[in-house]
mmCIF file of C-alpha atoms in Angstrom:
data_model
loop_
_atom_site.group_PDB
_atom_site.id
_atom_site.type_symbol
_atom_site.label_atom_id
_atom_site.label_comp_id
_atom_site.label_asym_id
_atom_site.label_seq_id
_atom_site.Cartn_x
_atom_site.Cartn_y
_atom_site.Cartn_z
ATOM 1 C CA MET N 1 -0.056 -0.327 0.212
ATOM 2 C CA PRO N 2 1.573 3.128 -1.008
ATOM 3 C CA THR N 3 2.292 5.865 1.323
ATOM 4 C CA ILE N 4 2.633 9.712 2.090
ATOM 5 C CA LYS N 5 6.376 8.702 1.225
ATOM 6 C CA ASP N 6 5.683 7.225 -1.703
ATOM 7 C CA VAL N 7 3.749 9.622 -2.909
ATOM 8 C CA ALA N 8 6.258 13.359 -2.492
ATOM 9 C CA MET N 9 8.809 10.894 -3.855
ATOM 10 C CA LYS N 10 6.887 10.270 -7.914
ATOM 11 C CA ALA N 11 5.989 13.862 -7.121
ATOM 12 C CA GLY N 12 9.180 15.112 -6.629
ATOM 13 C CA VAL N 13 8.759 17.239 -3.206
ATOM 14 C CA SER N 14 8.160 17.456 0.196
ATOM 15 C CA VAL N 15 6.485 14.906 2.974
ATOM 16 C CA THR N 16 5.337 17.761 4.248
ATOM 17 C CA THR N 17 4.429 19.120 1.128
ATOM 18 C CA VAL N 18 1.958 16.960 0.468
ATOM 19 C CA SER N 19 0.606 16.584 3.714
ATOM 20 C CA ARG N 20 -0.208 20.702 2.790
ATOM 21 C CA VAL N 21 -2.257 19.723 -0.510
ATOM 22 C CA LEU N 22 -4.183 16.746 1.397
ATOM 23 C CA ASN N 23 -5.515 19.192 4.261
ATOM 24 C CA ASN N 24 -5.044 22.900 1.923
ATOM 25 C CA ARG N 25 -3.268 24.425 4.211
ATOM 26 C CA GLY N 26 -1.012 27.358 3.108
ATOM 27 C CA TYR N 27 -0.247 29.232 -0.407
ATOM 28 C CA LEU N 28 0.531 26.004 -2.549
ATOM 29 C CA SER N 29 1.070 26.806 -7.099
ATOM 30 C CA GLU N 30 -1.834 24.778 -9.100
ATOM 31 C CA ALA N 31 0.312 23.112 -11.078
ATOM 32 C CA LEU N 32 1.925 22.008 -7.440
ATOM 33 C CA LYS N 33 -1.434 20.748 -6.947
ATOM 34 C CA LEU N 34 -1.341 18.945 -9.888
ATOM 35 C CA LYS N 35 1.320 17.642 -9.864
ATOM 36 C CA VAL N 36 1.228 16.024 -6.195
ATOM 37 C CA HIS N 37 -2.825 14.853 -6.744
ATOM 38 C CA ARG N 38 -1.911 13.345 -10.425
ATOM 39 C CA ALA N 39 1.216 11.145 -8.023
ATOM 40 C CA MET N 40 -1.230 9.500 -6.048
ATOM 41 C CA GLU N 41 -3.592 9.495 -9.046
ATOM 42 C CA GLU N 42 -0.782 6.579 -11.193
ATOM 43 C CA LEU N 43 -0.173 4.865 -6.998
ATOM 44 C CA ASN N 44 -3.492 4.653 -6.481
ATOM 45 C CA TYR N 45 -3.374 6.653 -2.908
ATOM 46 C CA ARG N 46 -6.173 6.469 -0.183
ATOM 47 C CA PRO N 47 -4.968 9.758 2.041
ATOM 48 C CA ASN N 48 -5.994 8.339 5.427
ATOM 49 C CA GLU N 49 -8.848 9.894 6.946
ATOM 50 C CA LEU N 50 -8.613 9.294 10.524
ATOM 51 C CA ALA N 51 -5.397 10.336 10.794
ATOM 52 C CA ARG N 52 -6.091 13.205 8.623
ATOM 53 C CA SER N 53 -8.360 13.895 11.242
ATOM 54 C CA LEU N 54 -5.399 13.400 14.447
ATOM 55 C CA SER N 55 -3.042 16.348 12.304
ATOM 56 C CA ARG N 56 -6.215 19.135 12.841
ATOM 57 C CA SER N 57 -9.201 20.318 14.398
ATOM 58 C CA LYS N 58 -11.911 19.138 12.441
ATOM 59 C CA SER N 59 -12.328 15.341 10.561
ATOM 60 C CA ASN N 60 -15.009 16.205 7.738
ATOM 61 C CA ILE N 61 -17.314 13.964 8.820
ATOM 62 C CA ILE N 62 -20.793 13.181 10.342
ATOM 63 C CA GLY N 63 -22.053 10.977 11.965
ATOM 64 C CA LEU N 64 -25.860 9.610 11.651
ATOM 65 C CA ILE N 65 -27.817 6.994 14.294
ATOM 66 C CA ILE N 66 -30.588 5.917 13.390
ATOM 67 C CA PRO N 67 -32.587 3.767 14.824
ATOM 68 C CA HIS N 68 -33.099 1.237 11.194
ATOM 69 C CA VAL N 69 -31.853 2.277 8.207
ATOM 70 C CA SER N 70 -34.757 0.140 6.398
ATOM 71 C CA LEU N 71 -37.840 1.910 7.054
ATOM 72 C CA PRO N 72 -38.744 4.056 3.993
ATOM 73 C CA PHE N 73 -38.968 6.809 6.871
ATOM 74 C CA PHE N 74 -35.513 6.765 7.505
ATOM 75 C CA ALA N 75 -34.205 6.150 4.505
ATOM 76 C CA GLU N 76 -35.203 8.625 2.926
ATOM 77 C CA LEU N 77 -34.354 11.487 5.283
ATOM 78 C CA THR N 78 -30.578 9.805 5.590
ATOM 79 C CA SER N 79 -30.084 9.749 2.048
ATOM 80 C CA HIS N 80 -30.896 13.799 1.808
ATOM 81 C CA ILE N 81 -28.900 14.305 5.127
ATOM 82 C CA GLU N 82 -25.700 12.609 2.845
ATOM 83 C CA GLU N 83 -26.404 14.673 0.211
ATOM 84 C CA HIS N 84 -26.552 17.607 1.619
ATOM 85 C CA ALA N 85 -23.612 16.554 3.659
ATOM 86 C CA TYR N 86 -21.480 15.925 0.903
ATOM 87 C CA ARG N 87 -22.354 19.795 -0.996
ATOM 88 C CA CYS N 88 -21.149 20.911 1.903
ATOM 89 C CA GLY N 89 -17.699 18.766 2.200
ATOM 90 C CA TYR N 90 -18.716 16.440 4.847
ATOM 91 C CA LYS N 91 -19.326 12.798 4.639
ATOM 92 C CA LEU N 92 -21.831 10.460 6.457
ATOM 93 C CA LEU N 93 -20.664 7.753 9.155
ATOM 94 C CA LEU N 94 -23.589 5.380 9.036
ATOM 95 C CA CYS N 95 -24.877 3.651 12.354
ATOM 96 C CA ASN N 96 -27.771 1.635 12.363
ATOM 97 C CA SER N 97 -28.665 1.392 16.532
ATOM 98 C CA GLN N 98 -31.882 -1.283 16.088
ATOM 99 C CA GLN N 99 -33.194 0.298 19.027
ATOM 100 C CA ASP N 100 -30.639 -0.800 21.993
ATOM 101 C CA LYS N 101 -29.283 1.486 24.401
ATOM 102 C CA GLY N 102 -25.820 -0.504 24.328
ATOM 103 C CA LYS N 103 -25.393 -0.668 20.697
ATOM 104 C CA GLU N 104 -25.971 2.761 20.551
ATOM 105 C CA LEU N 105 -23.883 3.667 23.283
ATOM 106 C CA GLU N 106 -21.146 1.700 21.693
ATOM 107 C CA TYR N 107 -21.645 3.517 18.147
ATOM 108 C CA ILE N 108 -21.671 6.808 19.403
ATOM 109 C CA ASP N 109 -18.542 5.494 22.022
ATOM 110 C CA MET N 110 -17.145 4.534 18.162
ATOM 111 C CA LEU N 111 -17.621 8.163 16.288
ATOM 112 C CA ARG N 112 -16.067 9.790 19.045
ATOM 113 C CA ALA N 113 -13.312 8.111 18.271
ATOM 114 C CA SER N 114 -13.191 8.870 15.398
ATOM 115 C CA ARG N 115 -13.200 12.108 15.843
ATOM 116 C CA VAL N 116 -15.814 12.633 13.966
ATOM 117 C CA ASP N 117 -17.364 16.680 13.780
ATOM 118 C CA GLY N 118 -21.013 16.096 15.666
ATOM 119 C CA ILE N 119 -23.484 13.265 15.617
ATOM 120 C CA ILE N 120 -27.580 14.040 14.682
ATOM 121 C CA MET N 121 -29.261 11.600 16.720
ATOM 122 C CA GLY N 122 -32.608 9.905 14.651
ATOM 123 C CA SER N 123 -32.370 7.209 17.789
ATOM 124 C CA HIS N 124 -33.409 7.606 21.172
ATOM 125 C CA THR N 125 -32.892 4.904 23.898
ATOM 126 C CA LEU N 126 -30.691 6.912 26.561
ATOM 127 C CA GLU N 127 -30.512 9.263 29.463
ATOM 128 C CA VAL N 128 -31.135 13.247 28.939
ATOM 129 C CA GLU N 129 -27.246 13.331 30.798
ATOM 130 C CA ASP N 130 -25.932 10.453 28.083
ATOM 131 C CA TYR N 131 -26.378 12.741 25.040
ATOM 132 C CA LEU N 132 -25.184 15.779 27.723
ATOM 133 C CA GLN N 133 -21.678 14.302 27.628
ATOM 134 C CA MET N 134 -20.406 13.303 24.709
ATOM 135 C CA ASN N 135 -19.190 16.965 24.385
ATOM 136 C CA LEU N 136 -19.898 16.965 20.584
ATOM 137 C CA PRO N 137 -21.782 19.564 18.106
ATOM 138 C CA LEU N 138 -25.543 17.191 18.515
ATOM 139 C CA VAL N 139 -28.129 17.562 16.869
ATOM 140 C CA THR N 140 -31.541 15.481 17.505
ATOM 141 C CA PHE N 141 -34.438 14.379 15.405
ATOM 142 C CA ASP N 142 -38.295 14.590 17.533
ATOM 143 C CA ARG N 143 -36.539 15.034 20.624
ATOM 144 C CA ARG N 144 -36.342 17.767 23.098
ATOM 145 C CA LEU N 145 -32.699 17.132 25.667
ATOM 146 C CA SER N 146 -32.167 20.422 26.854
ATOM 147 C CA PRO N 147 -31.954 24.461 26.107
ATOM 148 C CA ASP N 148 -28.787 23.905 24.517
ATOM 149 C CA ILE N 149 -28.849 21.296 22.068
ATOM 150 C CA PRO N 150 -30.894 22.183 18.898
ATOM 151 C CA TYR N 151 -33.666 19.383 17.683
ATOM 152 C CA VAL N 152 -35.655 19.276 14.277
ATOM 153 C CA CYS N 153 -39.037 17.773 14.525
ATOM 154 C CA SER N 154 -42.005 18.459 11.657
ATOM 155 C CA ASP N 155 -45.237 20.371 13.559
ATOM 156 C CA ASN N 156 -46.119 17.525 14.874
ATOM 157 C CA TYR N 157 -49.108 18.260 17.094
ATOM 158 C CA HIS N 158 -50.588 20.688 14.350
ATOM 159 C CA GLY N 159 -50.114 17.349 12.085
ATOM 160 C CA GLY N 160 -52.557 15.583 14.285
ATOM 161 C CA GLU N 161 -54.808 18.532 13.977
ATOM 162 C CA LEU N 162 -55.003 18.238 10.338
ATOM 163 C CA ALA N 163 -55.050 14.417 10.460
ATOM 164 C CA ALA N 164 -59.015 14.307 13.077
ATOM 165 C CA THR N 165 -60.004 17.865 10.622
ATOM 166 C CA LEU N 166 -60.244 15.569 7.859
ATOM 167 C CA LEU N 167 -61.724 12.472 8.607
ATOM 168 C CA ILE N 168 -64.197 14.078 10.268
ATOM 169 C CA GLU N 169 -64.910 16.578 7.458
ATOM 170 C CA LYS N 170 -64.818 13.368 5.253
ATOM 171 C CA GLY N 171 -68.491 12.206 8.168
ATOM 172 C CA CYS N 172 -66.133 9.617 10.066
ATOM 173 C CA ARG N 173 -67.512 9.894 13.646
ATOM 174 C CA ARG N 174 -65.373 6.902 15.334
ATOM 175 C CA LEU N 175 -62.474 8.059 16.012
ATOM 176 C CA ALA N 176 -59.300 6.345 16.529
ATOM 177 C CA HIS N 177 -55.042 7.690 16.738
ATOM 178 C CA ILE N 178 -52.308 4.680 16.750
ATOM 179 C CA GLY N 179 -48.890 6.039 17.551
ATOM 180 C CA GLY N 180 -44.904 5.490 19.672
ATOM 181 C CA HIS N 181 -45.292 4.946 23.754
ATOM 182 C CA PRO N 182 -45.754 7.872 24.929
ATOM 183 C CA ALA N 183 -42.853 6.661 28.041
ATOM 184 C CA LEU N 184 -40.577 8.096 24.191
ATOM 185 C CA ASN N 185 -40.852 11.551 25.530
ATOM 186 C CA LEU N 186 -40.642 12.032 21.419
ATOM 187 C CA LEU N 187 -42.618 14.935 20.056
ATOM 188 C CA SER N 188 -43.488 12.612 17.923
ATOM 189 C CA SER N 189 -46.415 11.900 20.693
ATOM 190 C CA LEU N 190 -47.891 14.930 19.748
ATOM 191 C CA ARG N 191 -49.314 14.364 16.824
ATOM 192 C CA GLY N 192 -51.802 12.434 18.910
ATOM 193 C CA ASP N 193 -52.386 15.298 21.258
ATOM 194 C CA GLY N 194 -52.773 17.824 18.552
ATOM 195 C CA PHE N 195 -55.350 15.176 16.822
ATOM 196 C CA ALA N 196 -57.045 14.013 20.557
ATOM 197 C CA ALA N 197 -58.150 18.143 20.466
ATOM 198 C CA ALA N 198 -59.347 18.345 17.353
ATOM 199 C CA ALA N 199 -61.461 15.238 17.935
ATOM 200 C CA ALA N 200 -62.524 16.756 21.596
ATOM 201 C CA ARG N 201 -64.042 21.005 19.633
ATOM 202 C CA HIS N 202 -65.522 18.752 17.308
ATOM 203 C CA GLY N 203 -67.368 16.898 20.742
ATOM 204 C CA LEU N 204 -66.303 13.463 19.175
ATOM 205 C CA SER N 205 -64.276 11.549 21.491
ATOM 206 C CA CYS N 206 -60.726 9.040 20.018
ATOM 207 C CA THR N 207 -59.228 5.793 20.795
ATOM 208 C CA LEU N 208 -55.981 6.135 21.502
ATOM 209 C CA LEU N 209 -53.514 2.788 21.723
ATOM 210 C CA HIS N 210 -50.057 3.259 21.335
ATOM 211 C CA THR N 211 -46.988 0.607 20.631
ATOM 212 C CA ASP N 212 -44.397 -0.786 23.234
ATOM 213 C CA TYR N 213 -41.239 0.491 24.299
ATOM 214 C CA ASN N 214 -40.202 -0.730 20.784
ATOM 215 C CA SER N 215 -41.713 1.470 17.946
ATOM 216 C CA PHE N 216 -41.308 -0.159 15.126
ATOM 217 C CA ASP N 217 -42.494 -3.450 16.151
ATOM 218 C CA PHE N 218 -43.795 -4.508 12.034
ATOM 219 C CA ALA N 219 -45.669 -7.704 14.101
ATOM 220 C CA ALA N 220 -47.515 -4.858 16.982
ATOM 221 C CA TYR N 221 -49.037 -2.879 14.454
ATOM 222 C CA GLU N 222 -51.167 -5.934 13.349
ATOM 223 C CA ALA N 223 -51.654 -7.120 16.844
ATOM 224 C CA LEU N 224 -52.721 -2.942 17.736
ATOM 225 C CA LEU N 225 -54.340 -3.490 14.498
ATOM 226 C CA SER N 226 -56.204 -6.228 15.511
ATOM 227 C CA ARG N 227 -57.177 -4.981 19.068
ATOM 228 C CA LEU N 228 -58.850 -2.717 18.132
ATOM 229 C CA PHE N 229 -61.102 -3.480 15.628
ATOM 230 C CA GLN N 230 -62.692 -5.921 18.117
ATOM 231 C CA GLU N 231 -62.831 -3.183 20.589
ATOM 232 C CA CYS N 232 -63.787 -0.997 18.336
ATOM 233 C CA PRO N 233 -66.067 -3.010 15.345
ATOM 234 C CA ASP N 234 -67.858 0.892 14.415
ATOM 235 C CA ILE N 235 -64.400 2.341 14.166
ATOM 236 C CA ASP N 236 -65.294 4.437 10.814
ATOM 237 C CA GLY N 237 -61.476 6.945 10.448
ATOM 238 C CA ILE N 238 -58.286 6.485 12.084
ATOM 239 C CA PHE N 239 -55.255 8.674 12.352
ATOM 240 C CA ALA N 240 -52.083 6.261 11.792
ATOM 241 C CA GLY N 241 -48.871 7.770 13.490
ATOM 242 C CA SER N 242 -47.155 6.631 9.985
ATOM 243 C CA ASP N 243 -47.327 5.759 6.429
ATOM 244 C CA ILE N 244 -45.859 2.216 7.809
ATOM 245 C CA ILE N 245 -48.669 1.790 10.281
ATOM 246 C CA ALA N 246 -51.180 3.307 7.925
ATOM 247 C CA ALA N 247 -50.396 0.366 5.388
ATOM 248 C CA TYR N 248 -50.675 -2.239 8.355
ATOM 249 C CA THR N 249 -54.900 -0.112 8.383
ATOM 250 C CA LEU N 250 -54.489 -0.719 4.756
ATOM 251 C CA LYS N 251 -53.888 -4.535 5.634
ATOM 252 C CA ALA N 252 -56.104 -5.354 8.207
ATOM 253 C CA CYS N 253 -58.949 -3.998 6.364
ATOM 254 C CA ARG N 254 -58.827 -5.862 3.594
ATOM 255 C CA GLU N 255 -58.618 -8.777 5.975
ATOM 256 C CA ARG N 256 -62.031 -8.402 7.902
ATOM 257 C CA GLY N 257 -63.725 -7.175 4.130
ATOM 258 C CA ARG N 258 -63.778 -3.639 5.325
ATOM 259 C CA THR N 259 -62.965 -0.855 2.291
ATOM 260 C CA VAL N 260 -61.216 2.258 2.675
ATOM 261 C CA PRO N 261 -62.474 4.230 2.191
ATOM 262 C CA GLY N 262 -66.210 3.290 2.469
ATOM 263 C CA ASP N 263 -66.131 1.254 5.588
ATOM 264 C CA VAL N 264 -63.022 3.581 6.801
ATOM 265 C CA LYS N 265 -60.969 5.957 5.998
ATOM 266 C CA ILE N 266 -56.939 6.172 7.146
ATOM 267 C CA VAL N 267 -54.025 9.045 7.368
ATOM 268 C CA GLY N 268 -51.504 8.117 7.737
ATOM 269 C CA TYR N 269 -47.837 10.361 9.104
ATOM 270 C CA ASP N 270 -44.630 11.213 6.921
ATOM 271 C CA GLY N 271 -45.193 11.907 3.450
ATOM 272 C CA ILE N 272 -42.902 8.770 2.353
ATOM 273 C CA ASN N 273 -42.865 7.738 -1.453
ATOM 274 C CA LEU N 274 -44.281 4.680 -0.589
ATOM 275 C CA SER N 275 -47.499 5.863 0.239
ATOM 276 C CA GLY N 276 -47.937 6.418 -4.149
ATOM 277 C CA LEU N 277 -48.080 3.381 -3.913
ATOM 278 C CA LEU N 278 -50.226 1.859 -1.474
ATOM 279 C CA THR N 279 -53.924 1.333 -3.254
ATOM 280 C CA PRO N 280 -55.764 2.096 -2.155
ATOM 281 C CA PRO N 281 -52.910 5.809 -2.730
ATOM 282 C CA LEU N 282 -52.846 6.569 0.921
ATOM 283 C CA SER N 283 -53.567 10.298 2.658
ATOM 284 C CA THR N 284 -50.835 11.549 5.205
ATOM 285 C CA ILE N 285 -49.279 14.251 6.658
ATOM 286 C CA ARG N 286 -46.972 14.952 4.850
ATOM 287 C CA GLN N 287 -43.282 15.837 6.570
ATOM 288 C CA PRO N 288 -40.734 17.506 4.772
ATOM 289 C CA ILE N 289 -38.057 15.381 4.704
ATOM 290 C CA GLU N 290 -35.247 16.301 2.874
ATOM 291 C CA ALA N 291 -35.345 20.544 4.649
ATOM 292 C CA MET N 292 -35.270 18.646 8.076
ATOM 293 C CA GLY N 293 -32.132 16.135 6.731
ATOM 294 C CA GLN N 294 -30.613 19.609 5.529
ATOM 295 C CA LEU N 295 -31.389 21.155 8.273
ATOM 296 C CA ALA N 296 -30.106 18.499 11.223
ATOM 297 C CA VAL N 297 -26.916 19.027 8.553
ATOM 298 C CA GLU N 298 -27.085 22.804 8.194
ATOM 299 C CA LEU N 299 -26.833 23.119 12.425
ATOM 300 C CA ILE N 300 -24.300 20.369 13.152
ATOM 301 C CA VAL N 301 -22.140 22.742 10.711
ATOM 302 C CA ARG N 302 -22.429 26.298 12.317
ATOM 303 C CA GLN N 303 -21.900 24.902 15.546
ATOM 304 C CA VAL N 304 -18.672 23.584 14.013
ATOM 305 C CA ARG N 305 -17.855 27.061 13.377
ATOM 306 C CA GLY N 306 -18.543 27.547 16.924
ATOM 307 C CA GLU N 307 -21.680 29.739 16.894
ATOM 308 C CA THR N 308 -24.241 29.319 18.656
ATOM 309 C CA VAL N 309 -27.813 27.704 17.311
ATOM 310 C CA ALA N 310 -31.290 28.168 18.368
ATOM 311 C CA ALA N 311 -32.863 25.260 20.450
ATOM 312 C CA GLU N 312 -36.570 24.572 18.793
ATOM 313 C CA HIS N 313 -36.256 23.710 14.900
ATOM 314 C CA LYS N 314 -40.084 23.173 14.042
ATOM 315 C CA LEU N 315 -40.770 22.535 10.330
ATOM 316 C CA PRO N 316 -44.101 22.793 9.096
ATOM 317 C CA VAL N 317 -46.221 20.300 7.336
ATOM 318 C CA GLU N 318 -49.393 20.275 4.665
ATOM 319 C CA GLN N 319 -52.252 17.953 4.225
ATOM 320 C CA VAL N 320 -52.239 15.552 1.098
ATOM 321 C CA GLU N 321 -55.361 13.842 0.014
ATOM 322 C CA GLY N 322 -54.899 11.017 -1.455
ATOM 323 C CA GLU N 323 -57.857 7.843 -1.658
ATOM 324 C CA THR N 324 -58.271 6.744 1.706
ATOM 325 C CA THR N 325 -60.414 9.113 2.739
#
């Protein structure tokens, strides 16, 4: 494997000059830079990013920890984060926690050892103190940790209000919401709060069902839906806390001979690309996923620059009516 010394010898310059080219330090002529880069290409030399980060204050690497990269929302979010990070001169180090506290802690230790410039957290299994002790620029999704840690979220509460209003306007009177466990202390739980408040303003009550601590257990969705249809056989309007839960709701209706939107109307939340592929196409509350990913990167970059950033960054949602309402 070629070394920096081999590059210097090939280019006919000093090791210090090659290092300055790699780190873009000091004045260097374009001809000299070209000579060094050609030597690197001919030798197939690849700089050691970790070694370079040890020799300077920045690594130009951002860590991203998410629960499951296979989930459509997080897959789309990761894609947007990576794209914007790259445009800003950063590379992404992706960690898949699978909602495992031990795994999340190991990934945090790995990212710190890799000297990443900051961490974007989409997985939240740890206590607040664990995050405060990172001593790194940090941005979280859908979780308010402290006044000093910025977070990005959509307007979850208003999204719940929009979902309830749409279902009620379509004639639904027996409403239900299926969402994540409130004890997880995620801002996404506000979707259910907004939904219930909007229903109450119309003089309606609603059934609220929650997943367990693993909010991404697909088998649990089916169990919750089975329970819902058993306990509330006359349910006619369901607000799912995600488009994936909405997809399982469609499946549950078909299995029970309930037509959508004839017998049951359904609204999801997220606005992932998958929602348009369902039959019938899903009505949903769309989060600005691309803007959220871009904003998370910008907040990390601003912190790396030493800027002070606000804690709350709440982005608006929009109602997208498909054919399930």
